[in-house]
């Protein structure tokens, strides 16, 4: 039989309330050349009967007699996949009818891209749209700290996974997707299609809600691993890692900036980073400028810190001279004319 273009993998555990809608959203796709691999991971509800109620020849059903976790289920799905591309679907979400067609067309038109995701619409008790970071450098930079691609929206060239032997690793409960995508990102170019083609259901029983504390801890472990392998920061302590992450989140300002700056200068090993190290330094420089611009009201204190830090080592003077001029002028102005103190009448 001719192999399909896309292998969709859906791993489900007790998603009976929403599973029918999730499966139907994939069977309603405008793109028809796919196989639909569904892994029932030891569900104890009516999951099995829901799946068997669908008479579609596209569905390939597998099950674990007992719950074994997302890692084993997703690895089983990958071992059964035969398509040129692998795409994902969660058992409690919904895909737009043209999701596969849009992603397939993009991947066919951009052979240099190995994985593409989409933006996400959240619905349920929490609503909104997650506009994912679009291009590769920014995606990898954001992935230093947390996953910047929504795993369930991803379409990946199966050849990338097979050539580099990439699979899901055990021991990272509720964060195995982050580790998996972190590995993929270092092997191929990435992109996020700027359309919300996936609807993520917020119902309070999502694993990110049930295992929040465990997930946060495992995300931190993976983030430290990425700092080590991508930037050569192999002796970064837990507290040092927290300090750097807080800076990039916007939680660290002028008073603690010397600590962050010394960590970056001492720990970053450019010999191990390649081009990504320079990309990170530019990213760091832009964050520094945000701090100095926002802290312009500090006057000469801000100016002294700015001059001492030599931001232009990271950001070319010719490109950023207007921002540099703004910081210097604001700092001098505030040192002569302090910001007014508001007094309640």
Coordinates of C-alpha atoms in Angstrom, one line a residue:
X1 CA 0.0 0.0 0.0
X2 CA 1.1 3.6 -0.7
X3 CA 2.4 5.3 2.4
X4 CA 0.4 8.4 3.5
X5 CA 1.9 11.8 3.6
X6 CA 1.0 12.4 7.2
X7 CA 0.9 10.2 10.3
X8 CA -1.3 11.8 13.0
X9 CA -0.6 10.5 16.5
X10 CA -3.2 10.9 19.3
X11 CA -2.4 9.4 22.7
X12 CA -5.4 9.3 25.1
X13 CA -6.0 8.4 28.7
X14 CA -9.6 8.8 30.0
X15 CA -10.5 11.6 27.6
X16 CA -14.0 10.1 27.1
X17 CA -15.8 13.4 27.7
X18 CA -14.1 15.1 24.8
X19 CA -12.5 12.4 22.7
X20 CA -15.2 12.0 20.0
X21 CA -15.0 15.7 19.2
X22 CA -11.2 15.6 19.0
X23 CA -11.2 12.5 16.6
X24 CA -13.9 14.0 14.5
X25 CA -12.0 17.2 14.0
X26 CA -9.2 15.2 12.4
X27 CA -11.4 13.1 10.3
X28 CA -13.0 16.3 9.0
X29 CA -9.7 17.6 7.7
X30 CA -9.7 19.0 4.1
X31 CA -6.4 17.2 3.6
X32 CA -7.2 13.5 3.2
X33 CA -3.9 11.7 2.7
X34 CA -3.2 10.7 6.3
X35 CA -3.2 7.7 8.7
X36 CA -4.6 8.3 12.2
X37 CA -2.7 6.4 14.9
X38 CA -4.6 6.4 18.2
X39 CA -2.9 5.0 21.3
X40 CA -5.3 4.1 24.2
X41 CA -3.0 4.3 27.2
X42 CA -4.9 2.0 29.6
X43 CA -8.0 4.1 29.9
X44 CA -10.6 3.0 32.4
X45 CA -13.5 5.0 31.0
X46 CA -15.4 4.5 27.7
X47 CA -12.4 5.6 25.5
X48 CA -12.1 2.3 23.7
X49 CA -15.8 2.1 22.7
X50 CA -15.7 5.7 21.5
X51 CA -12.8 5.0 19.2
X52 CA -14.3 1.8 17.9
X53 CA -17.5 3.6 17.1
X54 CA -15.6 5.4 14.3
X55 CA -15.6 3.2 11.1
X56 CA -12.9 5.2 9.4
X57 CA -10.2 3.1 7.6
X58 CA -7.7 5.8 8.4
X59 CA -7.7 4.9 12.1
X60 CA -5.0 2.5 13.3
X61 CA -5.8 1.6 16.9
X62 CA -3.3 0.4 19.6
X63 CA -3.6 0.1 23.3
X64 CA -1.7 -0.5 26.5
X65 CA -3.5 -2.8 28.9
X66 CA -2.3 -0.5 31.8
X67 CA -1.5 3.2 31.9
X68 CA 2.2 3.6 30.9
X69 CA 2.5 7.4 30.4
X70 CA 2.8 9.8 27.6
X71 CA 6.4 8.9 26.8
X72 CA 5.7 5.2 26.0
X73 CA 2.5 6.1 24.2
X74 CA 4.1 8.7 21.9
X75 CA 7.1 6.5 21.3
X76 CA 4.7 3.7 20.3
X77 CA 3.0 6.1 17.9
X78 CA 6.3 7.1 16.3
X79 CA 7.3 3.4 15.9
X80 CA 4.0 2.8 14.0
X81 CA 4.1 6.0 11.8
X82 CA 4.8 5.6 8.1
X83 CA 4.1 9.1 6.8
X84 CA 6.5 11.6 5.5
X85 CA 5.4 13.9 8.3
X86 CA 4.3 13.3 11.9
X87 CA 1.5 15.5 13.3
X88 CA -0.1 15.4 16.8
X89 CA -3.5 15.8 18.3
X90 CA -4.6 15.7 22.0
X91 CA -7.7 13.8 23.0
X92 CA -9.4 16.8 24.5
X93 CA -8.8 19.5 21.9
X94 CA -10.0 20.4 18.4
X95 CA -8.2 21.1 15.2
X96 CA -9.4 23.6 12.5
X97 CA -10.5 21.7 9.3
X98 CA -7.7 23.2 7.2
X99 CA -4.9 22.7 9.8
X100 CA -3.2 19.8 8.1
X101 CA -3.5 21.3 4.6
X102 CA -1.9 24.6 5.7
X103 CA 0.9 22.9 7.6
X104 CA 1.5 20.4 4.8
X105 CA 1.7 23.1 2.1
X106 CA 4.1 25.1 4.2
X107 CA 6.4 22.2 4.8
X108 CA 6.4 21.2 1.1
X109 CA 7.3 24.8 0.2
X110 CA 10.0 25.1 2.8
X111 CA 12.2 22.0 2.7
X112 CA 14.7 23.6 5.1
X113 CA 12.1 23.6 7.9
X114 CA 12.0 20.4 9.8
X115 CA 9.2 21.3 12.3
X116 CA 6.4 23.8 12.2
X117 CA 3.8 24.6 14.8
X118 CA 0.7 26.9 14.8
X119 CA -0.8 29.5 17.1
X120 CA -3.4 28.3 19.6
X121 CA -6.8 29.4 20.7
X122 CA -7.6 28.6 24.3
X123 CA -11.2 27.9 25.3
X124 CA -13.0 26.7 28.3
X125 CA -12.6 28.3 31.8
X126 CA -9.7 30.4 30.3
X127 CA -9.8 31.9 26.9
X128 CA -7.4 33.8 24.6
X129 CA -4.9 33.2 21.8
X130 CA -1.3 32.2 22.1
X131 CA 0.6 33.8 19.3
X132 CA 3.7 31.6 19.1
X133 CA 7.2 33.0 18.3
X134 CA 7.5 32.8 14.6
X135 CA 11.1 32.2 13.5
X136 CA 13.8 29.8 14.4
X137 CA 16.3 32.0 16.3
X138 CA 13.6 33.4 18.5
X139 CA 12.0 30.0 19.0
X140 CA 15.3 28.5 20.2
X141 CA 16.1 31.5 22.4
X142 CA 12.7 31.2 24.1
X143 CA 13.2 27.5 24.5
X144 CA 16.1 28.2 26.8
X145 CA 13.5 28.9 29.4
X146 CA 10.3 27.1 28.5
X147 CA 8.7 25.4 25.5
X148 CA 7.9 28.0 22.9
X149 CA 6.1 25.6 20.5
X150 CA 2.8 24.0 21.4
X151 CA 3.6 20.3 21.0
X152 CA 0.1 19.2 19.9
X153 CA 0.2 21.6 17.0
X154 CA 3.5 20.4 15.6
X155 CA 4.2 18.8 12.2
X156 CA 7.6 17.2 12.0
X157 CA 9.6 15.6 9.1
X158 CA 9.8 12.0 10.2
X159 CA 13.2 11.7 8.5
X160 CA 14.6 14.2 11.1
X161 CA 13.4 12.1 14.0
X162 CA 14.7 8.8 12.4
X163 CA 18.1 10.2 11.3
X164 CA 18.8 11.7 14.7
X165 CA 17.0 8.9 16.7
X166 CA 14.9 11.3 18.6
X167 CA 12.4 9.9 21.0
X168 CA 10.6 10.9 24.2
X169 CA 12.5 10.3 27.4
X170 CA 11.2 9.0 30.7
X171 CA 11.6 10.9 34.0
X172 CA 10.2 14.3 32.9
X173 CA 6.5 14.0 33.9
X174 CA 4.3 16.7 32.3
X175 CA 7.4 18.2 30.6
X176 CA 8.5 15.4 28.2
X177 CA 7.3 17.5 25.3
X178 CA 9.6 20.3 26.2
X179 CA 12.6 18.0 26.3
X180 CA 11.6 16.3 23.0
X181 CA 11.2 19.7 21.2
X182 CA 14.4 21.0 22.7
X183 CA 16.2 18.2 21.0
X184 CA 14.4 18.6 17.7
X185 CA 15.1 22.4 17.7
X186 CA 18.9 21.7 17.8
X187 CA 18.7 19.4 14.7
X188 CA 16.6 21.3 12.3
X189 CA 15.0 24.7 11.5
X190 CA 11.7 25.6 13.0
X191 CA 8.8 27.9 12.3
X192 CA 5.4 28.8 13.8
X193 CA 2.5 29.5 11.4
X194 CA 0.9 32.7 12.6
X195 CA -2.7 31.4 12.6
X196 CA -4.6 29.8 15.5
X197 CA -5.3 26.4 13.8
X198 CA -5.7 24.5 17.1
X199 CA -8.2 24.9 19.9
X200 CA -6.8 24.0 23.4
X201 CA -9.5 23.1 25.8
X202 CA -9.0 24.4 29.4
X203 CA -11.2 22.2 31.6
X204 CA -9.2 22.0 34.8
X205 CA -8.1 18.4 34.4
X206 CA -5.3 19.1 32.0
X207 CA -2.0 17.5 33.1
X208 CA -0.5 21.0 33.4
X209 CA -3.1 21.7 36.1
X210 CA -3.0 18.4 37.9
X211 CA 0.8 18.2 37.9
X212 CA 1.7 21.9 38.0
X213 CA 4.4 21.7 40.7
X214 CA 6.0 18.7 39.1
X215 CA 5.9 20.3 35.7
X216 CA 7.5 23.5 36.9
X217 CA 10.4 21.5 38.5
X218 CA 10.9 19.5 35.3
X219 CA 10.8 22.5 33.1
X220 CA 13.5 24.0 35.3
X221 CA 15.6 20.9 34.9
X222 CA 15.3 21.0 31.1
X223 CA 16.0 24.7 31.0
X224 CA 19.2 24.2 32.9
X225 CA 20.1 21.3 30.6
X226 CA 19.5 23.7 27.6
X227 CA 21.7 26.4 29.1
X228 CA 24.4 23.7 29.6
X229 CA 24.3 22.1 26.1
X230 CA 23.4 25.2 24.1
X231 CA 25.5 27.9 25.9
X232 CA 28.2 25.8 27.6
X233 CA 27.0 26.9 31.1
X234 CA 27.7 23.5 32.6
X235 CA 28.4 24.7 36.2
X236 CA 25.3 26.9 36.5
X237 CA 23.7 26.4 40.0
X238 CA 20.0 26.3 40.6
X239 CA 20.0 29.8 42.2
X240 CA 22.1 31.2 39.3
X241 CA 19.7 29.7 36.8
X242 CA 16.8 31.3 38.6
X243 CA 18.5 34.7 38.7
X244 CA 19.1 34.6 34.9
X245 CA 15.6 33.4 34.1
X246 CA 14.1 36.2 36.3
X247 CA 16.1 38.8 34.4
X248 CA 14.7 37.6 31.0
X249 CA 11.2 37.5 32.5
X250 CA 11.6 41.1 33.5
X251 CA 11.8 40.6 37.2
X252 CA 15.3 41.9 37.7
X253 CA 16.2 45.6 37.4
X254 CA 19.1 48.0 37.9
X255 CA 20.0 47.1 41.4
X256 CA 20.6 43.4 40.7
X257 CA 21.8 43.8 37.1
X258 CA 25.6 43.5 38.1
X259 CA 24.9 40.0 39.4
X260 CA 23.2 38.9 36.1
X261 CA 25.9 40.5 34.0
X262 CA 28.8 38.8 35.9
X263 CA 27.0 35.5 35.5
X264 CA 26.6 35.9 31.8
X265 CA 30.3 37.0 31.3
X266 CA 31.7 34.2 33.6
X267 CA 29.5 31.3 32.7
X268 CA 28.9 31.7 28.9
X269 CA 31.3 29.5 26.9
X270 CA 31.3 30.8 23.4
X271 CA 33.7 28.1 22.3
X272 CA 30.8 25.5 22.8
X273 CA 28.0 27.5 21.4
X274 CA 28.7 28.3 17.7
X275 CA 26.5 30.9 16.1
X276 CA 23.8 30.5 18.8
X277 CA 26.1 32.0 21.4
X278 CA 26.2 35.3 19.4
X279 CA 22.5 35.2 18.9
X280 CA 22.0 34.8 22.7
X281 CA 24.3 37.8 23.4
X282 CA 22.3 40.0 21.1
X283 CA 19.1 38.8 22.8
X284 CA 20.8 39.6 26.2
X285 CA 21.8 43.0 24.9
X286 CA 18.3 43.9 23.9
X287 CA 17.0 42.9 27.3
X288 CA 19.7 45.2 28.8
X289 CA 18.5 48.1 26.8
X290 CA 14.9 47.5 28.0
X291 CA 16.1 47.7 31.6
X292 CA 18.1 50.9 31.0
X293 CA 15.3 52.6 29.1
X294 CA 12.8 51.7 31.8
X295 CA 15.2 52.8 34.5
X296 CA 15.9 56.2 32.9
X297 CA 14.4 57.9 35.9
X298 CA 17.3 56.8 38.1
X299 CA 19.5 59.6 36.6
X300 CA 23.2 59.3 37.0
X301 CA 22.9 56.0 38.7
X302 CA 21.4 54.5 35.6
X303 CA 23.9 56.3 33.4
X304 CA 26.9 55.0 35.4
X305 CA 25.6 51.4 35.2
X306 CA 24.9 51.8 31.4
X307 CA 28.4 53.1 30.7
X308 CA 30.0 50.5 32.9
X309 CA 28.2 47.6 31.2
X310 CA 29.3 48.4 27.6
X311 CA 26.1 47.2 26.0
X312 CA 27.5 48.0 22.6
X313 CA 29.6 44.9 22.8
X314 CA 26.4 43.0 22.1
X315 CA 24.5 45.5 20.0
X316 CA 26.2 47.3 17.1
X317 CA 26.4 51.1 17.8
X318 CA 25.4 52.0 14.3
X319 CA 22.1 50.1 14.6
X320 CA 21.2 51.1 18.1
X321 CA 22.7 54.6 18.5
X322 CA 19.3 56.2 18.8
X323 CA 18.4 54.0 21.7
X324 CA 21.8 54.7 23.3
X325 CA 21.2 58.4 22.9
X326 CA 17.8 58.1 24.5
X327 CA 19.2 56.3 27.5
X328 CA 22.0 58.8 28.0
X329 CA 19.8 61.9 27.5
X330 CA 17.1 60.6 29.8
X331 CA 19.5 59.7 32.5
X332 CA 21.2 63.2 32.4
X333 CA 17.8 64.9 32.3
X334 CA 16.5 63.0 35.3
X335 CA 19.7 63.7 37.3
X336 CA 19.1 67.5 36.8
X337 CA 15.3 67.5 37.0
X338 CA 14.1 64.7 39.3
X339 CA 10.8 63.0 38.7
X340 CA 8.0 64.8 40.6
X341 CA 6.9 63.1 43.9
X342 CA 3.1 62.8 44.0
X343 CA 1.6 63.7 47.4
X344 CA -1.9 62.8 48.3
X345 CA -4.0 65.9 49.2

